[in-house]
Amino acid sequence: MGRAESWTKSVSNRTGPGTEIAWVCAGYRLLNIMEKIYDMRAKESLDFDWKFCRGECEGAEHPSFNDVAWQVVDLPHDYTIEGPFNKEYFYGAAYLPKEKGFYRKDLFIPADAEGQRVYLEFEGIFRQSSIWVNGKYICAHREGYTGFYCDITDAVSFGEENLVAVKIDNADNPEKDDWAGEGWWYEGNGIYRHVYLHIAPGLRVENDGVFVITPEVSEQFARISVRTAIAGNLECKEDCILESVVVGPDGETLFMMKTETTVPCRDRIDIEQDGGIYSPALWSPDAPNLYRLQSRLIVDGWVTDSCETTFGIRSLEFTPDAGFFLNGKPLQLRGMCIHHDFGGLGTALPDRAVEKTLEVMKEMGCNYCRISHNDPGPVLADACDRYGILLWAEHRYLFDDIDVQLPALRSLIKRNRNHPSVFCWGLANTAGDEEGHLTEKLKVLHKVAKEEDPTRPTAFGCEGNTDANRNGFAFVTDIVGYNGGGMGIDDRDHELFPERVMLVSEFSSGRGARGKYRVSDRDGDCVIAGDGRMFIMHGDYLSEYQLCLKHEAEWTHIAERSWLAGGSMWSGIEYYGETNGWPTVTSQFGVLDICRFPKDAYYYYQQEWTKKPMVHIFPHWTWHGLEGEPIDVWCYSNCEEVELFLNGESLGRRRKEAHTHVSWDVPYTPGILSVRGYISERVAAIATVETAGPAHTLMACADRVVIGADRQDVSFVTISVLDDKGIPVPDAEAMVRFNVTGAGRLAGISSGDPKGHQNVKGREMQTFGGLVLAVVQSNGDSGEIELTASSNGLCPASIAIRAEAREIVKV
């Protein structure tokens, strides 16, 4: 908006006599905001001190049940990740079982809440959950990824303790060959996302009931359109005022929209309001500016309900011949598909773990994330907004029951439609079926998506299981994503259907274990995927060289086709499950391992997607017993030229070619191997690897040494094995024991070893590639946390992390 004037105008409204918009400038007091506050909506975290029992636990929904022997846990919680791994379980789930479980929690509801509505909000339970309060059955929720609300008003006792019980019936049934999950990867078990208590008045803004769109966007002006769903009181109709206040990224109040209306008893209405902002701060990956909409319901001069919605101002355009445009400017989508697990934590991620993932993505040059193949958690969507990561929000992949799918899709859209990061609704991950039955279902999903949100395109990831053109599947959504690196058909389809908007939704599904450079010669069964890819199920490590070649070939395919909007690799991060056979328990896909330790292919994308001068050389240079044998040395760099040196002697200077690596065959000689990157004949970047001696000491390095004393915040501590000169030992396999004292606890440990079967919730872990990760979490107290790592025959390492009682400022 302008900064020099203040003015008011009226616009039409479908549900009331009119909407008054009060525009204010910097330094002006917001007009007509009521001073009196009454019955404000309450939202309280319920993450702490749940009782948990693994198994059937018959009768545990009743308050009289004795749970004194149950385990006390905090949420998020995944009760399967600690194992044990067993060859008899499904390889797709990392050889871990699907099991039943039960949770119980005492919940005090204040007496002054009587007369209001009481809700429980579950952001995610995996899976097939049932909810009771004080022994009274409330609801069931089949889906594992969609969040849901339970109205528990009629079951609670006000001014007293109440019992909340949650049953999870997610067990496999071997007799029926019944797989209890929704995907073919590790999905976890438990209440793995946050839980909240909401207390709201009878007349209220509905849950997920505010929708902010920006139908007109330019650098000069943005029109803001708000639709607010108001639920009526159960007792009588009420006259009320809806005030919607827009606050800018700098915290300045910009303007207010005010509507008078009448809400019928036991009914709901939608109120539409419009306003505008001059010189808006647009949202983009480089400048993720966020606005806030404060919604207030006023009855007889009292604010009776309020909520706040974060939104961004940006425009999206997909074209069939020039790719994707954000805010009118071309932007190549450079991203990754991800699942939702993390080494040491399983699927139960503290908020900081989600942020850590986005940080390493941004450092690699990503601007886009596809959460596959399921609804994103609220924490991920919020973080994508703040970090400037565009998000493909995907609906569950199953097409088994359209009556289940439709409410799940509506839930996905309503919960995520205000996120500026969300650029499309992914509706499927298949090419349909030969008969076209799934095409008809996809049409229904597309129609519902447009009803809930007409502002964003729909999309799907096209697999190679059938011909999506012949059965009509590829003609339903606004965007067609091609899996399998385009499957060799994107060129054909671009020629046949020049008006089709296309991107590559999955590319480079190669496998490789961090720090492994030899191809396995172990025999195994051959599995052929739907798109023709072949995988050998031999259960061994796979080579990083092969992983890098896969990424180079398939990203080059995308980079050379301007009509493709971009692509997302499969997958960006290694995950539990979908293995290449026992004893491996992770997929080996990804440019990051499950701990978020980079593989060499990670640096390929820094070469392709970042501008800060960089060089990366691999493999390591510790090859005892191979003296004189040739080692294939590769280099990634975004510099113009690179030069390799062995013990100070140049082995050749090479011109950097597009979309590939530079390589040398170097007879192994112990010492120092280094590479220099040149821009305009000047050294712009240097990287070095050095021959290591025997393992001598441990070193600890934390990503943050100050965390919040909130019982949730975490620090990720990397333990490295070094020789006596401080050189990393790349092949070290040391058993490391952990001890945490002070104001924290050990939340999990992981080495990223695809064959690692040790308990990630235990106290010791063997390093893989010379590394192991420890996740340290605050316990709610302020003070120092000390982590000590020790191993027989090695000098121990310790590190201090401080937990402070402060508000964590998020990026």
Short mmCIF file of N, CA and C in Angstrom, two decimals, residues 196-248:
data_model
loop_
_atom_site.label_atom_id
_atom_site.label_comp_id
_atom_site.label_asym_id
_atom_site.label_seq_id
_atom_site.Cartn_x
_atom_site.Cartn_y
_atom_site.Cartn_z
N TYR A 196 -2.59 -31.10 19.56
CA TYR A 196 -2.97 -29.85 20.21
C TYR A 196 -4.37 -29.95 20.78
N LEU A 197 -4.60 -29.20 21.86
CA LEU A 197 -5.93 -28.98 22.42
C LEU A 197 -6.40 -27.60 21.99
N HIS A 198 -7.61 -27.53 21.43
CA HIS A 198 -8.22 -26.26 21.05
C HIS A 198 -9.49 -26.05 21.87
N ILE A 199 -9.64 -24.86 22.42
CA ILE A 199 -10.88 -24.47 23.07
C ILE A 199 -11.38 -23.23 22.36
N ALA A 200 -12.55 -23.34 21.73
CA ALA A 200 -13.07 -22.26 20.89
C ALA A 200 -14.52 -21.99 21.26
N PRO A 201 -14.97 -20.75 21.07
CA PRO A 201 -16.37 -20.43 21.36
C PRO A 201 -17.32 -21.10 20.38
N GLY A 202 -18.62 -21.10 20.72
CA GLY A 202 -19.60 -21.69 19.82
C GLY A 202 -19.63 -20.98 18.48
N LEU A 203 -19.64 -19.65 18.50
CA LEU A 203 -19.53 -18.87 17.27
C LEU A 203 -18.04 -18.66 17.00
N ARG A 204 -17.56 -19.19 15.89
CA ARG A 204 -16.10 -19.24 15.73
C ARG A 204 -15.73 -19.31 14.25
N VAL A 205 -14.47 -18.96 13.99
CA VAL A 205 -13.89 -19.24 12.68
C VAL A 205 -13.62 -20.73 12.62
N GLU A 206 -14.08 -21.38 11.57
CA GLU A 206 -13.90 -22.83 11.46
C GLU A 206 -12.43 -23.21 11.40
N ASN A 207 -12.13 -24.41 11.86
CA ASN A 207 -10.77 -24.93 11.72
C ASN A 207 -10.39 -24.96 10.24
N ASP A 208 -9.21 -24.43 9.92
CA ASP A 208 -8.75 -24.32 8.53
C ASP A 208 -9.78 -23.58 7.67
N GLY A 209 -10.47 -22.60 8.28
CA GLY A 209 -11.57 -21.95 7.59
C GLY A 209 -11.23 -20.64 6.92
N VAL A 210 -9.97 -20.23 6.91
CA VAL A 210 -9.57 -18.98 6.27
C VAL A 210 -8.78 -19.30 5.00
N PHE A 211 -9.14 -18.66 3.90
CA PHE A 211 -8.47 -18.88 2.62
C PHE A 211 -8.11 -17.50 2.05
N VAL A 212 -6.80 -17.25 1.92
CA VAL A 212 -6.30 -15.99 1.39
C VAL A 212 -5.73 -16.25 -0.01
N ILE A 213 -6.23 -15.52 -1.01
CA ILE A 213 -5.67 -15.64 -2.36
C ILE A 213 -5.27 -14.26 -2.85
N THR A 214 -4.39 -14.27 -3.83
CA THR A 214 -3.91 -13.02 -4.41
C THR A 214 -4.17 -13.09 -5.92
N PRO A 215 -5.39 -12.76 -6.36
CA PRO A 215 -5.75 -12.93 -7.77
C PRO A 215 -5.06 -11.95 -8.71
N GLU A 216 -4.49 -10.89 -8.18
CA GLU A 216 -3.79 -9.91 -9.01
C GLU A 216 -2.47 -9.57 -8.34
N VAL A 217 -1.35 -9.86 -9.01
CA VAL A 217 -0.03 -9.66 -8.41
C VAL A 217 0.91 -9.00 -9.40
N SER A 218 1.53 -7.94 -8.98
CA SER A 218 2.63 -7.33 -9.72
C SER A 218 3.55 -6.66 -8.70
N GLU A 219 4.66 -6.14 -9.16
CA GLU A 219 5.55 -5.43 -8.25
C GLU A 219 4.92 -4.13 -7.77
N GLN A 220 3.91 -3.63 -8.50
CA GLN A 220 3.28 -2.37 -8.14
C GLN A 220 2.08 -2.55 -7.21
N PHE A 221 1.33 -3.64 -7.39
CA PHE A 221 0.09 -3.78 -6.64
C PHE A 221 -0.29 -5.26 -6.54
N ALA A 222 -0.88 -5.62 -5.40
CA ALA A 222 -1.42 -6.97 -5.20
C ALA A 222 -2.81 -6.86 -4.58
N ARG A 223 -3.77 -7.53 -5.19
CA ARG A 223 -5.11 -7.58 -4.62
C ARG A 223 -5.21 -8.78 -3.69
N ILE A 224 -5.78 -8.55 -2.52
CA ILE A 224 -5.92 -9.60 -1.51
C ILE A 224 -7.40 -9.95 -1.40
N SER A 225 -7.70 -11.23 -1.57
CA SER A 225 -9.08 -11.71 -1.43
C SER A 225 -9.11 -12.76 -0.33
N VAL A 226 -10.00 -12.57 0.63
CA VAL A 226 -10.07 -13.46 1.80
C VAL A 226 -11.46 -14.06 1.89
N ARG A 227 -11.52 -15.37 2.05
CA ARG A 227 -12.78 -16.07 2.30
C ARG A 227 -12.68 -16.72 3.67
N THR A 228 -13.61 -16.37 4.55
CA THR A 228 -13.57 -16.86 5.93
C THR A 228 -14.84 -17.64 6.23
N ALA A 229 -14.71 -18.87 6.68
CA ALA A 229 -15.85 -19.72 7.06
C ALA A 229 -16.10 -19.53 8.56
N ILE A 230 -17.33 -19.14 8.90
CA ILE A 230 -17.71 -18.93 10.30
C ILE A 230 -18.78 -19.95 10.66
N ALA A 231 -18.54 -20.65 11.77
CA ALA A 231 -19.50 -21.65 12.26
C ALA A 231 -20.41 -21.01 13.28
N GLY A 232 -21.73 -21.28 13.16
CA GLY A 232 -22.70 -20.67 14.04
C GLY A 232 -22.75 -21.31 15.41
N ASN A 233 -23.27 -20.55 16.36
CA ASN A 233 -23.47 -21.04 17.73
C ASN A 233 -24.52 -22.15 17.73
N LEU A 234 -24.40 -23.06 18.67
CA LEU A 234 -25.36 -24.15 18.77
C LEU A 234 -26.68 -23.70 19.38
N GLU A 235 -26.69 -22.54 20.05
CA GLU A 235 -27.87 -22.13 20.80
C GLU A 235 -28.78 -21.16 20.01
N CYS A 236 -28.20 -20.23 19.28
CA CYS A 236 -29.02 -19.22 18.63
C CYS A 236 -28.21 -18.54 17.53
N LYS A 237 -28.95 -17.81 16.66
CA LYS A 237 -28.25 -17.02 15.66
C LYS A 237 -27.62 -15.81 16.34
N GLU A 238 -26.54 -15.27 15.71
CA GLU A 238 -25.85 -14.15 16.33
C GLU A 238 -25.42 -13.14 15.28
N ASP A 239 -25.53 -11.86 15.65
CA ASP A 239 -24.94 -10.79 14.86
C ASP A 239 -23.49 -10.63 15.27
N CYS A 240 -22.62 -10.46 14.30
CA CYS A 240 -21.20 -10.32 14.63
C CYS A 240 -20.51 -9.47 13.59
N ILE A 241 -19.31 -9.10 13.91
CA ILE A 241 -18.43 -8.37 13.00
C ILE A 241 -17.18 -9.21 12.79
N LEU A 242 -16.78 -9.39 11.54
CA LEU A 242 -15.51 -10.03 11.22
C LEU A 242 -14.51 -8.95 10.84
N GLU A 243 -13.44 -8.84 11.60
CA GLU A 243 -12.34 -7.95 11.28
C GLU A 243 -11.16 -8.78 10.80
N SER A 244 -10.64 -8.44 9.63
CA SER A 244 -9.48 -9.13 9.06
C SER A 244 -8.38 -8.10 8.86
N VAL A 245 -7.31 -8.24 9.61
CA VAL A 245 -6.23 -7.25 9.64
C VAL A 245 -5.01 -7.84 8.94
N VAL A 246 -4.45 -7.12 7.98
CA VAL A 246 -3.28 -7.56 7.25
C VAL A 246 -2.04 -6.90 7.84
N VAL A 247 -1.05 -7.72 8.20
CA VAL A 247 0.21 -7.26 8.78
C VAL A 247 1.34 -7.63 7.83
N GLY A 248 2.23 -6.69 7.55
CA GLY A 248 3.30 -6.91 6.59
C GLY A 248 4.46 -7.70 7.15
#
